[in-house]
């Protein structure tokens, strides 16, 4: 699958890495690190060199408990960075936003993919995404960032997340956004307990069976800290393990802070998969 992202292409015929670039003062992992436009540009170019197939730019933190950012503040954060990046990057730029105004401005500045944790549920978001003509990633989130971790409950988290995402796919299609433009993200850590996250990962094939590309964001997540007692700085090895496990279960795009390490791990997984495919073909 090859997605046209505003004139730059994202090849999802094999698993790829999405590099995270937060232009925020308060994101859980790298808040404040790339608030300066030049540092953001340098980091984006570094991630591209490390193997990122797309750079995901966000101007509003969606960590648990985070408050909203105004449209004007978010625009001031992301548009100058995207404008600078689009001229120097060869890979597509993704805009991580819930706001239709930001979607429109970001795409006009050069972004080629909309990554919406709210799955285009904000008023005007469906219309903005349709008009943009770029691919869209629809994510599941229970509640909103301020409340999503307040005792989330599901009867069957995998079935409910899948049903929600397919409902949003139907809403997109009804609004004129073709299925071929859509990606799905189960939203690890967005209104889920550790057990919910593990169930989603264990049964990720059920989401991949929809035929739509699956995006996962497991990098440095709090579930690692809760399971292993690690702070954010110590979560890289577990993040790499989760990335490989997700790809083995059907993920096509892995959102990561540590691009080089994640890309290298996925190359090793791909090499092993090629050998297995050859051996399987020879036995038939």
Short mmCIF file of C-alpha atoms in Angstrom, two decimals:
data_model
loop_
_atom_site.label_atom_id
_atom_site.label_comp_id
_atom_site.label_asym_id
_atom_site.label_seq_id
_atom_site.Cartn_x
_atom_site.Cartn_y
_atom_site.Cartn_z
CA UNK A 1 0.00 0.00 0.00
CA UNK A 2 1.44 3.35 -1.08
CA UNK A 3 -0.22 6.48 0.27
CA UNK A 4 -0.02 9.83 -1.50
CA UNK A 5 0.68 12.28 1.32
CA UNK A 6 0.43 15.68 -0.35
CA UNK A 7 2.92 14.75 -3.05
CA UNK A 8 5.23 12.70 -0.84
CA UNK A 9 4.66 8.97 -0.54
CA UNK A 10 4.38 6.58 2.39
CA UNK A 11 5.03 2.96 1.45
CA UNK A 12 3.16 0.64 3.81
CA UNK A 13 3.87 -2.54 1.87
CA UNK A 14 6.23 -3.18 4.79
CA UNK A 15 6.21 -1.91 8.40
CA UNK A 16 7.54 1.61 8.82
CA UNK A 17 8.51 4.00 11.62
CA UNK A 18 6.73 7.29 12.35
CA UNK A 19 9.05 9.69 14.14
CA UNK A 20 7.52 11.77 16.94
CA UNK A 21 8.17 15.52 16.97
CA UNK A 22 6.29 17.31 19.72
CA UNK A 23 6.29 21.12 19.50
CA UNK A 24 4.94 21.40 23.05
CA UNK A 25 6.19 22.41 26.48
CA UNK A 26 4.41 19.56 28.29
CA UNK A 27 4.33 16.29 26.29
CA UNK A 28 5.03 13.32 28.56
CA UNK A 29 8.33 12.27 26.98
CA UNK A 30 9.93 15.13 25.05
CA UNK A 31 7.94 18.18 26.11
CA UNK A 32 9.97 21.34 25.61
CA UNK A 33 12.82 19.58 23.80
CA UNK A 34 11.90 20.85 20.33
CA UNK A 35 9.93 24.02 21.06
CA UNK A 36 12.56 26.01 19.16
CA UNK A 37 11.89 25.76 15.39
CA UNK A 38 15.54 25.19 14.48
CA UNK A 39 15.88 22.36 17.00
CA UNK A 40 12.66 20.87 15.63
CA UNK A 41 14.02 21.00 12.10
CA UNK A 42 17.33 19.44 13.14
CA UNK A 43 15.52 16.65 14.97
CA UNK A 44 13.21 15.95 12.03
CA UNK A 45 16.16 15.67 9.65
CA UNK A 46 17.92 13.39 12.13
CA UNK A 47 14.89 11.10 12.37
CA UNK A 48 14.62 10.96 8.59
CA UNK A 49 18.28 9.91 8.40
CA UNK A 50 17.62 7.29 11.10
CA UNK A 51 14.90 5.64 9.02
CA UNK A 52 11.64 7.42 9.79
CA UNK A 53 9.19 7.11 6.89
CA UNK A 54 7.01 9.95 8.19
CA UNK A 55 7.47 12.70 10.79
CA UNK A 56 4.51 13.31 13.12
CA UNK A 57 4.33 16.95 14.27
CA UNK A 58 2.12 17.80 17.23
CA UNK A 59 1.42 21.10 18.99
CA UNK A 60 -0.90 19.93 21.76
CA UNK A 61 -0.02 17.38 24.43
CA UNK A 62 -2.47 14.49 24.75
CA UNK A 63 -0.79 12.88 27.74
CA UNK A 64 -3.14 11.82 30.56
CA UNK A 65 -4.41 14.90 32.40
CA UNK A 66 -3.32 17.37 29.73
CA UNK A 67 -5.47 20.43 29.20
CA UNK A 68 -6.51 21.81 25.81
CA UNK A 69 -4.50 24.30 23.77
CA UNK A 70 -6.17 27.15 21.89
CA UNK A 71 -6.39 27.03 18.10
CA UNK A 72 -4.17 30.10 17.77
CA UNK A 73 -1.48 28.70 20.08
CA UNK A 74 -1.45 25.37 18.29
CA UNK A 75 -1.22 27.06 14.89
CA UNK A 76 1.67 29.23 16.07
CA UNK A 77 3.51 26.13 17.24
CA UNK A 78 3.11 23.81 14.27
CA UNK A 79 2.63 25.82 11.07
CA UNK A 80 6.10 27.50 11.01
CA UNK A 81 7.74 24.15 11.74
CA UNK A 82 5.81 22.31 9.01
CA UNK A 83 6.53 25.11 6.57
CA UNK A 84 10.26 24.78 7.28
CA UNK A 85 10.20 20.97 7.23
CA UNK A 86 8.31 20.48 3.98
CA UNK A 87 11.07 22.09 1.94
CA UNK A 88 13.85 19.97 3.46
CA UNK A 89 12.31 16.58 4.17
CA UNK A 90 11.85 13.93 1.50
CA UNK A 91 9.46 11.92 3.71
CA UNK A 92 5.86 12.99 4.44
CA UNK A 93 4.87 15.13 7.41
CA UNK A 94 1.94 14.14 9.62
CA UNK A 95 -0.05 16.65 11.68
CA UNK A 96 -1.13 15.32 15.07
CA UNK A 97 -4.20 17.40 15.89
CA UNK A 98 -7.88 17.25 16.82
CA UNK A 99 -8.77 20.69 15.46
CA UNK A 100 -10.12 21.18 11.92
CA UNK A 101 -8.56 24.65 11.68
CA UNK A 102 -5.13 23.19 12.43
CA UNK A 103 -5.69 20.33 9.97
CA UNK A 104 -6.44 22.81 7.18
CA UNK A 105 -3.52 25.13 7.95
CA UNK A 106 -1.06 22.27 8.41
CA UNK A 107 -1.97 20.64 5.10
CA UNK A 108 -1.74 24.01 3.38
CA UNK A 109 1.77 24.37 4.85
CA UNK A 110 2.82 20.95 3.57
CA UNK A 111 1.58 18.25 5.92
CA UNK A 112 0.48 15.12 4.11
CA UNK A 113 -1.27 13.02 6.74
CA UNK A 114 -3.78 13.88 9.48
CA UNK A 115 -3.27 11.97 12.73
CA UNK A 116 -6.33 12.59 14.92
CA UNK A 117 -6.59 11.07 18.40
CA UNK A 118 -10.26 12.08 18.32
CA UNK A 119 -11.00 10.19 15.08
CA UNK A 120 -12.49 13.26 13.30
CA UNK A 121 -15.29 13.68 15.85
CA UNK A 122 -14.81 17.43 16.40
CA UNK A 123 -17.34 19.64 14.59
CA UNK A 124 -15.98 20.36 11.13
CA UNK A 125 -13.20 17.75 11.30
CA UNK A 126 -14.74 15.39 8.74
CA UNK A 127 -15.21 18.25 6.32
CA UNK A 128 -11.67 19.52 6.85
CA UNK A 129 -10.22 16.05 6.30
CA UNK A 130 -12.28 15.49 3.17
CA UNK A 131 -11.15 18.80 1.69
CA UNK A 132 -7.51 18.10 2.53
CA UNK A 133 -7.36 15.06 0.21
CA UNK A 134 -4.64 13.50 2.41
CA UNK A 135 -4.72 10.20 4.34
CA UNK A 136 -6.15 10.18 7.86
CA UNK A 137 -5.28 8.10 10.92
CA UNK A 138 -8.32 7.48 13.14
CA UNK A 139 -7.51 6.71 16.78
CA UNK A 140 -9.63 5.34 19.60
CA UNK A 141 -9.67 7.36 22.81
CA UNK A 142 -11.89 6.76 25.82
CA UNK A 143 -13.00 10.22 27.01
CA UNK A 144 -10.48 13.04 26.54
CA UNK A 145 -6.89 13.55 27.77
CA UNK A 146 -8.06 15.22 30.98
CA UNK A 147 -10.31 12.31 32.01
CA UNK A 148 -9.37 9.28 29.91
CA UNK A 149 -7.46 7.44 32.65
CA UNK A 150 -10.19 7.92 35.26
CA UNK A 151 -11.08 4.26 35.80
CA UNK A 152 -11.77 3.13 32.18
CA UNK A 153 -14.02 0.08 31.79
CA UNK A 154 -14.76 -2.23 28.84
CA UNK A 155 -16.69 -5.49 28.55
CA UNK A 156 -14.32 -6.52 25.73
CA UNK A 157 -11.74 -3.84 24.97
CA UNK A 158 -10.66 -5.30 21.64
CA UNK A 159 -14.18 -5.73 20.29
CA UNK A 160 -15.23 -2.28 21.49
CA UNK A 161 -12.19 -0.50 20.09
CA UNK A 162 -12.61 -2.29 16.75
CA UNK A 163 -16.33 -1.46 16.62
CA UNK A 164 -15.65 2.21 17.37
CA UNK A 165 -13.00 2.48 14.68
CA UNK A 166 -15.19 0.80 12.08
CA UNK A 167 -17.99 3.21 12.98
CA UNK A 168 -15.59 6.09 12.33
CA UNK A 169 -14.55 4.50 9.03
CA UNK A 170 -18.22 4.40 8.04
CA UNK A 171 -18.62 8.05 9.06
CA UNK A 172 -15.62 8.97 6.93
CA UNK A 173 -16.93 7.10 3.92
CA UNK A 174 -20.34 8.73 4.31
CA UNK A 175 -18.58 12.13 4.38
CA UNK A 176 -16.69 11.40 1.16
CA UNK A 177 -13.36 10.23 2.62
CA UNK A 178 -12.46 7.02 0.81
CA UNK A 179 -11.44 3.91 2.71
CA UNK A 180 -8.14 3.89 0.82
CA UNK A 181 -7.17 7.07 2.70
CA UNK A 182 -7.71 5.64 6.20
CA UNK A 183 -5.43 4.15 8.86
CA UNK A 184 -6.49 2.82 12.27
CA UNK A 185 -4.86 3.27 15.69
CA UNK A 186 -6.23 1.40 18.75
CA UNK A 187 -4.93 4.16 21.03
CA UNK A 188 -2.66 2.38 23.48
CA UNK A 189 -2.75 4.30 26.76
CA UNK A 190 -5.67 6.51 25.77
CA UNK A 191 -8.31 5.50 28.28
CA UNK A 192 -6.95 2.00 28.88
CA UNK A 193 -5.46 0.19 31.84
CA UNK A 194 -2.28 -1.87 31.54
CA UNK A 195 -4.43 -4.98 31.13
CA UNK A 196 -6.48 -3.32 28.39
CA UNK A 197 -3.29 -2.38 26.54
CA UNK A 198 -1.95 -5.92 26.79
CA UNK A 199 -5.22 -7.36 25.50
CA UNK A 200 -5.17 -4.98 22.54
CA UNK A 201 -1.61 -5.95 21.68
CA UNK A 202 -2.26 -9.67 22.09
CA UNK A 203 -5.22 -9.49 19.69
CA UNK A 204 -3.95 -6.81 17.32
CA UNK A 205 -4.49 -9.20 14.39
CA UNK A 206 -8.22 -8.64 14.81
CA UNK A 207 -7.78 -4.98 13.95
CA UNK A 208 -5.36 -5.75 11.13
CA UNK A 209 -7.98 -8.13 9.70
CA UNK A 210 -10.07 -5.09 8.72
CA UNK A 211 -7.65 -4.64 5.83
CA UNK A 212 -6.77 -1.09 6.87
CA UNK A 213 -3.21 -0.22 7.92
CA UNK A 214 -2.77 -0.34 11.70
CA UNK A 215 -0.76 2.35 13.49
CA UNK A 216 0.55 1.77 17.02
CA UNK A 217 1.98 4.14 19.59
CA UNK A 218 3.70 2.19 22.35
CA UNK A 219 6.94 4.15 22.66
CA UNK A 220 7.90 4.96 26.27
CA UNK A 221 4.27 4.51 27.40
CA UNK A 222 3.31 4.44 31.07
CA UNK A 223 2.32 0.77 30.83
CA UNK A 224 6.05 0.01 30.65
CA UNK A 225 6.68 2.04 33.77
CA UNK A 226 3.84 0.34 35.63
CA UNK A 227 4.88 -3.17 34.62
CA UNK A 228 8.63 -2.74 35.07
CA UNK A 229 8.97 0.16 37.49
CA UNK A 230 10.93 2.26 35.00
CA UNK A 231 10.99 6.01 34.44
CA UNK A 232 10.69 7.40 30.91
CA UNK A 233 14.44 7.44 30.34
CA UNK A 234 14.69 3.70 31.00
CA UNK A 235 11.88 2.50 28.73
CA UNK A 236 13.72 2.08 25.41
CA UNK A 237 14.34 -1.72 25.51
CA UNK A 238 10.72 -2.46 26.37
CA UNK A 239 9.52 0.02 23.73
CA UNK A 240 11.55 -1.84 21.10
CA UNK A 241 10.14 -5.18 22.22
CA UNK A 242 6.58 -3.85 22.02
CA UNK A 243 7.21 -2.42 18.54
CA UNK A 244 8.39 -5.79 17.22
CA UNK A 245 5.51 -7.63 18.90
CA UNK A 246 3.05 -5.19 17.32
CA UNK A 247 4.53 -5.63 13.85
CA UNK A 248 4.40 -9.40 14.22
CA UNK A 249 0.67 -8.99 14.92
CA UNK A 250 -0.01 -6.84 11.88
CA UNK A 251 0.98 -3.23 12.63
CA UNK A 252 2.24 -1.33 9.57
CA UNK A 253 3.29 1.97 11.15
CA UNK A 254 5.05 2.25 14.51
CA UNK A 255 5.06 5.65 16.18
CA UNK A 256 8.37 6.07 18.02
CA UNK A 257 10.52 8.61 19.84
CA UNK A 258 13.67 6.49 19.39
CA UNK A 259 13.67 6.14 15.61
CA UNK A 260 17.09 4.58 14.96
CA UNK A 261 16.67 1.79 17.50
CA UNK A 262 13.11 1.07 16.40
CA UNK A 263 14.02 1.05 12.71
CA UNK A 264 16.92 -1.34 13.33
CA UNK A 265 14.70 -3.71 15.29
CA UNK A 266 12.09 -3.75 12.52
CA UNK A 267 14.78 -4.47 9.91
CA UNK A 268 15.83 -7.56 11.88
CA UNK A 269 12.21 -8.66 12.18
CA UNK A 270 11.75 -8.18 8.43
CA UNK A 271 14.89 -10.19 7.64
CA UNK A 272 13.64 -13.10 9.73
CA UNK A 273 10.21 -12.89 8.11
CA UNK A 274 11.76 -13.07 4.63
CA UNK A 275 13.62 -16.26 5.57
CA UNK A 276 10.45 -17.79 6.98
CA UNK A 277 8.52 -16.94 3.82
CA UNK A 278 11.18 -18.57 1.63
CA UNK A 279 11.19 -21.69 3.75
CA UNK A 280 7.41 -21.89 3.70
CA UNK A 281 7.36 -21.54 -0.09
CA UNK A 282 9.98 -24.28 -0.47
CA UNK A 283 7.95 -26.72 1.64
CA UNK A 284 4.84 -26.20 -0.48
#
